[in-house]
């Protein structure tokens, strides 16, 4: 799951809220096996091309340089800590 926006602050808040929902489900005894972010990289959408951007990692289409966005760094910290 994810959000297509150029505003990474919105993306980060989206993931915070989504993971709070996952924690709530776990606390209620639901069997949650994992969580997937869409997507790791800014990608090509068939209907919209290279916009909107969904990735945790920005891709410069001219140089192919990859840059981890703040939301990607945050989600990585959550994964390493196994919590937030």
PDB file of N, CA and C in Angstrom:
ATOM      1  N   UNK A   1       0.841  -1.167   0.000  1.00  0.00           N
ATOM      2  CA  UNK A   1       0.000   0.000   0.000  1.00  0.00           C
ATOM      3  C   UNK A   1       0.880   1.220   0.000  1.00  0.00           C
ATOM      4  N   UNK A   2       0.350   2.333  -0.434  1.00  0.00           N
ATOM      5  CA  UNK A   2       1.149   3.545  -0.520  1.00  0.00           C
ATOM      6  C   UNK A   2       0.313   4.731  -0.941  1.00  0.00           C
ATOM      7  N   UNK A   3       0.978   5.844  -1.186  1.00  0.00           N
ATOM      8  CA  UNK A   3       0.298   7.070  -1.588  1.00  0.00           C
ATOM      9  C   UNK A   3       1.130   7.744  -2.669  1.00  0.00           C
ATOM     10  N   UNK A   4       0.476   8.148  -3.733  1.00  0.00           N
ATOM     11  CA  UNK A   4       1.152   8.836  -4.826  1.00  0.00           C
ATOM     12  C   UNK A   4       1.143  10.335  -4.592  1.00  0.00           C
ATOM     13  N   UNK A   5       2.279  10.869  -4.186  1.00  0.00           N
ATOM     14  CA  UNK A   5       2.383  12.301  -3.912  1.00  0.00           C
ATOM     15  C   UNK A   5       3.842  12.732  -4.023  1.00  0.00           C
ATOM     16  N   UNK A   6       4.046  13.965  -4.451  1.00  0.00           N
ATOM     17  CA  UNK A   6       5.398  14.522  -4.469  1.00  0.00           C
ATOM     18  C   UNK A   6       5.797  15.022  -3.080  1.00  0.00           C
ATOM     19  N   UNK A   7       4.825  15.155  -2.179  1.00  0.00           N
ATOM     20  CA  UNK A   7       5.056  15.650  -0.819  1.00  0.00           C
ATOM     21  C   UNK A   7       5.415  14.478   0.092  1.00  0.00           C
ATOM     22  N   UNK A   8       6.699  14.294   0.343  1.00  0.00           N
ATOM     23  CA  UNK A   8       7.134  13.143   1.133  1.00  0.00           C
ATOM     24  C   UNK A   8       6.681  13.231   2.587  1.00  0.00           C
ATOM     25  N   UNK A   9       6.387  14.419   3.079  1.00  0.00           N
ATOM     26  CA  UNK A   9       5.844  14.557   4.429  1.00  0.00           C
ATOM     27  C   UNK A   9       4.497  13.841   4.519  1.00  0.00           C
ATOM     28  N   UNK A  10       3.684  13.973   3.480  1.00  0.00           N
ATOM     29  CA  UNK A  10       2.395  13.264   3.438  1.00  0.00           C
ATOM     30  C   UNK A  10       2.609  11.759   3.386  1.00  0.00           C
ATOM     31  N   UNK A  11       3.600  11.320   2.610  1.00  0.00           N
ATOM     32  CA  UNK A  11       3.883   9.887   2.493  1.00  0.00           C
ATOM     33  C   UNK A  11       4.302   9.317   3.848  1.00  0.00           C
ATOM     34  N   UNK A  12       5.189  10.031   4.526  1.00  0.00           N
ATOM     35  CA  UNK A  12       5.660   9.569   5.829  1.00  0.00           C
ATOM     36  C   UNK A  12       4.489   9.457   6.810  1.00  0.00           C
ATOM     37  N   UNK A  13       3.632  10.460   6.841  1.00  0.00           N
ATOM     38  CA  UNK A  13       2.471  10.420   7.736  1.00  0.00           C
ATOM     39  C   UNK A  13       1.523   9.293   7.344  1.00  0.00           C
ATOM     40  N   UNK A  14       1.376   9.044   6.057  1.00  0.00           N
ATOM     41  CA  UNK A  14       0.538   7.941   5.579  1.00  0.00           C
ATOM     42  C   UNK A  14       1.042   6.607   6.139  1.00  0.00           C
ATOM     43  N   UNK A  15       2.354   6.385   6.043  1.00  0.00           N
ATOM     44  CA  UNK A  15       2.919   5.133   6.554  1.00  0.00           C
ATOM     45  C   UNK A  15       2.817   5.046   8.075  1.00  0.00           C
ATOM     46  N   UNK A  16       3.001   6.169   8.767  1.00  0.00           N
ATOM     47  CA  UNK A  16       2.823   6.159  10.229  1.00  0.00           C
ATOM     48  C   UNK A  16       1.416   5.694  10.596  1.00  0.00           C
ATOM     49  N   UNK A  17       0.430   6.271   9.933  1.00  0.00           N
ATOM     50  CA  UNK A  17      -0.965   5.911  10.229  1.00  0.00           C
ATOM     51  C   UNK A  17      -1.258   4.465   9.845  1.00  0.00           C
ATOM     52  N   UNK A  18      -0.739   4.048   8.702  1.00  0.00           N
ATOM     53  CA  UNK A  18      -0.970   2.665   8.269  1.00  0.00           C
ATOM     54  C   UNK A  18      -0.376   1.679   9.270  1.00  0.00           C
ATOM     55  N   UNK A  19       0.831   1.963   9.742  1.00  0.00           N
ATOM     56  CA  UNK A  19       1.464   1.047  10.695  1.00  0.00           C
ATOM     57  C   UNK A  19       0.789   1.088  12.062  1.00  0.00           C
ATOM     58  N   UNK A  20       0.243   2.236  12.430  1.00  0.00           N
ATOM     59  CA  UNK A  20      -0.558   2.272  13.666  1.00  0.00           C
ATOM     60  C   UNK A  20      -1.758   1.339  13.527  1.00  0.00           C
ATOM     61  N   UNK A  21      -2.352   1.318  12.342  1.00  0.00           N
ATOM     62  CA  UNK A  21      -3.461   0.405  12.081  1.00  0.00           C
ATOM     63  C   UNK A  21      -3.039  -1.048  12.180  1.00  0.00           C
ATOM     64  N   UNK A  22      -1.850  -1.360  11.667  1.00  0.00           N
ATOM     65  CA  UNK A  22      -1.327  -2.726  11.763  1.00  0.00           C
ATOM     66  C   UNK A  22      -1.135  -3.107  13.231  1.00  0.00           C
ATOM     67  N   UNK A  23      -0.544  -2.210  14.011  1.00  0.00           N
ATOM     68  CA  UNK A  23      -0.329  -2.479  15.440  1.00  0.00           C
ATOM     69  C   UNK A  23      -1.669  -2.688  16.142  1.00  0.00           C
ATOM     70  N   UNK A  24      -2.656  -1.883  15.807  1.00  0.00           N
ATOM     71  CA  UNK A  24      -3.985  -2.038  16.402  1.00  0.00           C
ATOM     72  C   UNK A  24      -4.568  -3.415  16.090  1.00  0.00           C
ATOM     73  N   UNK A  25      -4.410  -3.851  14.849  1.00  0.00           N
ATOM     74  CA  UNK A  25      -4.891  -5.185  14.463  1.00  0.00           C
ATOM     75  C   UNK A  25      -4.153  -6.281  15.226  1.00  0.00           C
ATOM     76  N   UNK A  26      -2.841  -6.139  15.363  1.00  0.00           N
ATOM     77  CA  UNK A  26      -2.063  -7.117  16.129  1.00  0.00           C
ATOM     78  C   UNK A  26      -2.536  -7.167  17.580  1.00  0.00           C
ATOM     79  N   UNK A  27      -2.766  -5.993  18.157  1.00  0.00           N
ATOM     80  CA  UNK A  27      -3.236  -5.930  19.544  1.00  0.00           C
ATOM     81  C   UNK A  27      -4.611  -6.566  19.708  1.00  0.00           C
ATOM     82  N   UNK A  28      -5.396  -6.563  18.631  1.00  0.00           N
ATOM     83  CA  UNK A  28      -6.722  -7.194  18.655  1.00  0.00           C
ATOM     84  C   UNK A  28      -6.656  -8.689  18.366  1.00  0.00           C
ATOM     85  N   UNK A  29      -5.441  -9.202  18.163  1.00  0.00           N
ATOM     86  CA  UNK A  29      -5.270 -10.635  17.961  1.00  0.00           C
ATOM     87  C   UNK A  29      -5.327 -11.107  16.522  1.00  0.00           C
ATOM     88  N   UNK A  30      -5.360 -10.183  15.571  1.00  0.00           N
ATOM     89  CA  UNK A  30      -5.363 -10.591  14.164  1.00  0.00           C
ATOM     90  C   UNK A  30      -3.993 -11.123  13.754  1.00  0.00           C
ATOM     91  N   UNK A  31      -3.988 -12.050  12.835  1.00  0.00           N
ATOM     92  CA  UNK A  31      -2.764 -12.699  12.362  1.00  0.00           C
ATOM     93  C   UNK A  31      -2.194 -11.906  11.186  1.00  0.00           C
ATOM     94  N   UNK A  32      -1.352 -10.930  11.482  1.00  0.00           N
ATOM     95  CA  UNK A  32      -0.728 -10.096  10.454  1.00  0.00           C
ATOM     96  C   UNK A  32       0.631 -10.702  10.140  1.00  0.00           C
ATOM     97  N   UNK A  33       0.865 -11.008   8.869  1.00  0.00           N
ATOM     98  CA  UNK A  33       2.122 -11.658   8.463  1.00  0.00           C
ATOM     99  C   UNK A  33       3.160 -10.686   7.926  1.00  0.00           C
ATOM    100  N   UNK A  34       2.746  -9.486   7.557  1.00  0.00           N
ATOM    101  CA  UNK A  34       3.705  -8.545   7.002  1.00  0.00           C
ATOM    102  C   UNK A  34       3.024  -7.279   6.530  1.00  0.00           C
ATOM    103  N   UNK A  35       3.835  -6.351   6.069  1.00  0.00           N
ATOM    104  CA  UNK A  35       3.347  -5.082   5.537  1.00  0.00           C
ATOM    105  C   UNK A  35       4.231  -4.731   4.352  1.00  0.00           C
ATOM    106  N   UNK A  36       3.610  -4.356   3.254  1.00  0.00           N
ATOM    107  CA  UNK A  36       4.352  -4.012   2.043  1.00  0.00           C
ATOM    108  C   UNK A  36       4.094  -2.565   1.658  1.00  0.00           C
ATOM    109  N   UNK A  37       5.147  -1.834   1.428  1.00  0.00           N
ATOM    110  CA  UNK A  37       5.037  -0.455   0.957  1.00  0.00           C
ATOM    111  C   UNK A  37       5.054  -0.460  -0.569  1.00  0.00           C
ATOM    112  N   UNK A  38       4.198   0.349  -1.173  1.00  0.00           N
ATOM    113  CA  UNK A  38       4.209   0.518  -2.629  1.00  0.00           C
ATOM    114  C   UNK A  38       4.703   1.911  -2.910  1.00  0.00           C
ATOM    115  N   UNK A  39       5.784   2.037  -3.462  1.00  0.00           N
ATOM    116  CA  UNK A  39       6.727   1.034  -3.918  1.00  0.00           C
ATOM    117  C   UNK A  39       8.113   1.439  -3.457  1.00  0.00           C
ATOM    118  N   UNK A  40       9.077   0.568  -3.628  1.00  0.00           N
ATOM    119  CA  UNK A  40      10.441   0.905  -3.218  1.00  0.00           C
ATOM    120  C   UNK A  40      10.958   2.112  -4.007  1.00  0.00           C
ATOM    121  N   UNK A  41      10.743   2.111  -5.317  1.00  0.00           N
ATOM    122  CA  UNK A  41      11.264   3.168  -6.191  1.00  0.00           C
ATOM    123  C   UNK A  41      10.129   3.920  -6.866  1.00  0.00           C
ATOM    124  N   UNK A  42      10.355   5.195  -7.163  1.00  0.00           N
ATOM    125  CA  UNK A  42       9.430   5.900  -8.041  1.00  0.00           C
ATOM    126  C   UNK A  42       9.393   5.108  -9.338  1.00  0.00           C
ATOM    127  N   UNK A  43       8.205   4.805  -9.814  1.00  0.00           N
ATOM    128  CA  UNK A  43       8.096   3.896 -10.942  1.00  0.00           C
ATOM    129  C   UNK A  43       7.225   4.458 -12.052  1.00  0.00           C
ATOM    130  N   UNK A  44       7.002   3.654 -13.070  1.00  0.00           N
ATOM    131  CA  UNK A  44       6.166   4.018 -14.205  1.00  0.00           C
ATOM    132  C   UNK A  44       4.780   3.436 -13.993  1.00  0.00           C
ATOM    133  N   UNK A  45       3.766   4.287 -14.030  1.00  0.00           N
ATOM    134  CA  UNK A  45       2.374   3.850 -13.931  1.00  0.00           C
ATOM    135  C   UNK A  45       1.778   3.881 -15.334  1.00  0.00           C
ATOM    136  N   UNK A  46       1.176   2.789 -15.760  1.00  0.00           N
ATOM    137  CA  UNK A  46       0.680   2.683 -17.135  1.00  0.00           C
ATOM    138  C   UNK A  46      -0.250   3.815 -17.532  1.00  0.00           C
ATOM    139  N   UNK A  47      -1.117   4.228 -16.657  1.00  0.00           N
ATOM    140  CA  UNK A  47      -2.084   5.277 -16.995  1.00  0.00           C
ATOM    141  C   UNK A  47      -1.524   6.691 -16.828  1.00  0.00           C
ATOM    142  N   UNK A  48      -0.515   6.862 -15.982  1.00  0.00           N
ATOM    143  CA  UNK A  48      -0.064   8.205 -15.617  1.00  0.00           C
ATOM    144  C   UNK A  48       1.421   8.467 -15.875  1.00  0.00           C
ATOM    145  N   UNK A  49       2.132   7.506 -16.406  1.00  0.00           N
ATOM    146  CA  UNK A  49       3.558   7.696 -16.653  1.00  0.00           C
ATOM    147  C   UNK A  49       4.369   7.728 -15.368  1.00  0.00           C
ATOM    148  N   UNK A  50       5.324   8.663 -15.302  1.00  0.00           N
ATOM    149  CA  UNK A  50       6.209   8.741 -14.135  1.00  0.00           C
ATOM    150  C   UNK A  50       5.637   9.595 -13.002  1.00  0.00           C
ATOM    151  N   UNK A  51       4.418  10.011 -13.124  1.00  0.00           N
ATOM    152  CA  UNK A  51       3.712  10.746 -12.075  1.00  0.00           C
ATOM    153  C   UNK A  51       2.387  10.071 -11.837  1.00  0.00           C
ATOM    154  N   UNK A  52       1.915   9.979 -10.623  1.00  0.00           N
ATOM    155  CA  UNK A  52       2.496  10.459  -9.376  1.00  0.00           C
ATOM    156  C   UNK A  52       3.636   9.567  -8.896  1.00  0.00           C
ATOM    157  N   UNK A  53       4.382  10.053  -7.935  1.00  0.00           N
ATOM    158  CA  UNK A  53       5.498   9.271  -7.403  1.00  0.00           C
ATOM    159  C   UNK A  53       5.055   8.540  -6.137  1.00  0.00           C
ATOM    160  N   UNK A  54       5.312   7.242  -6.103  1.00  0.00           N
ATOM    161  CA  UNK A  54       4.929   6.397  -4.975  1.00  0.00           C
ATOM    162  C   UNK A  54       6.125   5.945  -4.149  1.00  0.00           C
ATOM    163  N   UNK A  55       7.328   6.060  -4.680  1.00  0.00           N
ATOM    164  CA  UNK A  55       8.481   5.383  -4.102  1.00  0.00           C
ATOM    165  C   UNK A  55       9.028   5.951  -2.812  1.00  0.00           C
ATOM    166  N   UNK A  56       9.690   5.062  -2.087  1.00  0.00           N
ATOM    167  CA  UNK A  56      10.464   5.442  -0.909  1.00  0.00           C
ATOM    168  C   UNK A  56      11.849   5.932  -1.333  1.00  0.00           C
ATOM    169  N   UNK A  57      12.188   5.652  -2.591  1.00  0.00           N
ATOM    170  CA  UNK A  57      13.470   6.053  -3.165  1.00  0.00           C
ATOM    171  C   UNK A  57      13.180   6.803  -4.459  1.00  0.00           C
ATOM    172  N   UNK A  58      13.674   8.039  -4.550  1.00  0.00           N
ATOM    173  CA  UNK A  58      13.480   8.850  -5.751  1.00  0.00           C
ATOM    174  C   UNK A  58      14.440   8.384  -6.839  1.00  0.00           C
ATOM    175  N   UNK A  59      13.985   8.446  -8.091  1.00  0.00           N
ATOM    176  CA  UNK A  59      14.820   8.082  -9.230  1.00  0.00           C
ATOM    177  C   UNK A  59      14.896   9.282 -10.168  1.00  0.00           C
ATOM    178  N   UNK A  60      16.114   9.775 -10.396  1.00  0.00           N
ATOM    179  CA  UNK A  60      16.325  10.823 -11.390  1.00  0.00           C
ATOM    180  C   UNK A  60      16.347  10.130 -12.742  1.00  0.00           C
ATOM    181  N   UNK A  61      15.370  10.387 -13.583  1.00  0.00           N
ATOM    182  CA  UNK A  61      15.219   9.672 -14.858  1.00  0.00           C
ATOM    183  C   UNK A  61      16.336   9.983 -15.849  1.00  0.00           C
ATOM    184  N   UNK A  62      16.998  11.116 -15.704  1.00  0.00           N
ATOM    185  CA  UNK A  62      18.084  11.450 -16.629  1.00  0.00           C
ATOM    186  C   UNK A  62      19.392  10.770 -16.248  1.00  0.00           C
ATOM    187  N   UNK A  63      19.710  10.738 -14.954  1.00  0.00           N
ATOM    188  CA  UNK A  63      20.994  10.186 -14.509  1.00  0.00           C
ATOM    189  C   UNK A  63      20.864   8.797 -13.897  1.00  0.00           C
ATOM    190  N   UNK A  64      19.622   8.380 -13.618  1.00  0.00           N
ATOM    191  CA  UNK A  64      19.325   7.114 -12.934  1.00  0.00           C
ATOM    192  C   UNK A  64      19.842   7.087 -11.494  1.00  0.00           C
ATOM    193  N   UNK A  65      20.170   8.259 -10.951  1.00  0.00           N
ATOM    194  CA  UNK A  65      20.599   8.359  -9.561  1.00  0.00           C
ATOM    195  C   UNK A  65      19.421   8.064  -8.643  1.00  0.00           C
ATOM    196  N   UNK A  66      19.668   7.277  -7.623  1.00  0.00           N
ATOM    197  CA  UNK A  66      18.648   6.952  -6.627  1.00  0.00           C
ATOM    198  C   UNK A  66      18.959   7.686  -5.332  1.00  0.00           C
ATOM    199  N   UNK A  67      17.917   8.258  -4.722  1.00  0.00           N
ATOM    200  CA  UNK A  67      18.061   8.981  -3.468  1.00  0.00           C
ATOM    201  C   UNK A  67      16.960   8.537  -2.516  1.00  0.00           C
ATOM    202  N   UNK A  68      17.354   8.038  -1.354  1.00  0.00           N
ATOM    203  CA  UNK A  68      16.363   7.603  -0.365  1.00  0.00           C
ATOM    204  C   UNK A  68      15.648   8.839   0.183  1.00  0.00           C
ATOM    205  N   UNK A  69      14.323   8.788   0.165  1.00  0.00           N
ATOM    206  CA  UNK A  69      13.506   9.881   0.690  1.00  0.00           C
ATOM    207  C   UNK A  69      13.413   9.749   2.215  1.00  0.00           C
ATOM    208  N   UNK A  70      13.054  10.833   2.910  1.00  0.00           N
ATOM    209  CA  UNK A  70      12.884  10.738   4.365  1.00  0.00           C
ATOM    210  C   UNK A  70      11.918   9.625   4.777  1.00  0.00           C
ATOM    211  N   UNK A  71      10.862   9.419   4.016  1.00  0.00           N
ATOM    212  CA  UNK A  71       9.919   8.335   4.340  1.00  0.00           C
ATOM    213  C   UNK A  71      10.597   6.976   4.249  1.00  0.00           C
ATOM    214  N   UNK A  72      11.502   6.811   3.302  1.00  0.00           N
ATOM    215  CA  UNK A  72      12.244   5.557   3.173  1.00  0.00           C
ATOM    216  C   UNK A  72      13.200   5.345   4.327  1.00  0.00           C
ATOM    217  N   UNK A  73      13.863   6.422   4.752  1.00  0.00           N
ATOM    218  CA  UNK A  73      14.761   6.320   5.915  1.00  0.00           C
ATOM    219  C   UNK A  73      13.956   5.968   7.162  1.00  0.00           C
ATOM    220  N   UNK A  74      12.799   6.622   7.337  1.00  0.00           N
ATOM    221  CA  UNK A  74      11.962   6.356   8.508  1.00  0.00           C
ATOM    222  C   UNK A  74      11.481   4.909   8.521  1.00  0.00           C
ATOM    223  N   UNK A  75      10.977   4.429   7.394  1.00  0.00           N
ATOM    224  CA  UNK A  75      10.475   3.059   7.337  1.00  0.00           C
ATOM    225  C   UNK A  75      11.607   2.055   7.572  1.00  0.00           C
ATOM    226  N   UNK A  76      12.811   2.370   7.093  1.00  0.00           N
ATOM    227  CA  UNK A  76      13.970   1.520   7.360  1.00  0.00           C
ATOM    228  C   UNK A  76      14.291   1.447   8.845  1.00  0.00           C
ATOM    229  N   UNK A  77      14.211   2.589   9.534  1.00  0.00           N
ATOM    230  CA  UNK A  77      14.447   2.611  10.988  1.00  0.00           C
ATOM    231  C   UNK A  77      13.393   1.790  11.725  1.00  0.00           C
ATOM    232  N   UNK A  78      12.148   1.898  11.294  1.00  0.00           N
ATOM    233  CA  UNK A  78      11.068   1.114  11.908  1.00  0.00           C
ATOM    234  C   UNK A  78      11.358  -0.374  11.742  1.00  0.00           C
ATOM    235  N   UNK A  79      11.781  -0.769  10.549  1.00  0.00           N
ATOM    236  CA  UNK A  79      12.077  -2.185  10.290  1.00  0.00           C
ATOM    237  C   UNK A  79      13.249  -2.662  11.143  1.00  0.00           C
ATOM    238  N   UNK A  80      14.315  -1.856  11.214  1.00  0.00           N
ATOM    239  CA  UNK A  80      15.484  -2.249  12.014  1.00  0.00           C
ATOM    240  C   UNK A  80      15.136  -2.366  13.498  1.00  0.00           C
ATOM    241  N   UNK A  81      14.288  -1.462  13.987  1.00  0.00           N
ATOM    242  CA  UNK A  81      13.916  -1.464  15.405  1.00  0.00           C
ATOM    243  C   UNK A  81      12.780  -2.441  15.701  1.00  0.00           C
ATOM    244  N   UNK A  82      12.157  -2.951  14.641  1.00  0.00           N
ATOM    245  CA  UNK A  82      10.981  -3.826  14.784  1.00  0.00           C
ATOM    246  C   UNK A  82       9.891  -3.138  15.599  1.00  0.00           C
ATOM    247  N   UNK A  83       9.726  -1.850  15.340  1.00  0.00           N
ATOM    248  CA  UNK A  83       8.693  -1.075  16.021  1.00  0.00           C
ATOM    249  C   UNK A  83       8.937   0.403  15.857  1.00  0.00           C
ATOM    250  N   UNK A  84       7.975   1.178  16.285  1.00  0.00           N
ATOM    251  CA  UNK A  84       8.107   2.632  16.213  1.00  0.00           C
ATOM    252  C   UNK A  84       7.429   3.283  17.387  1.00  0.00           C
TER     253      UNK A  84
END
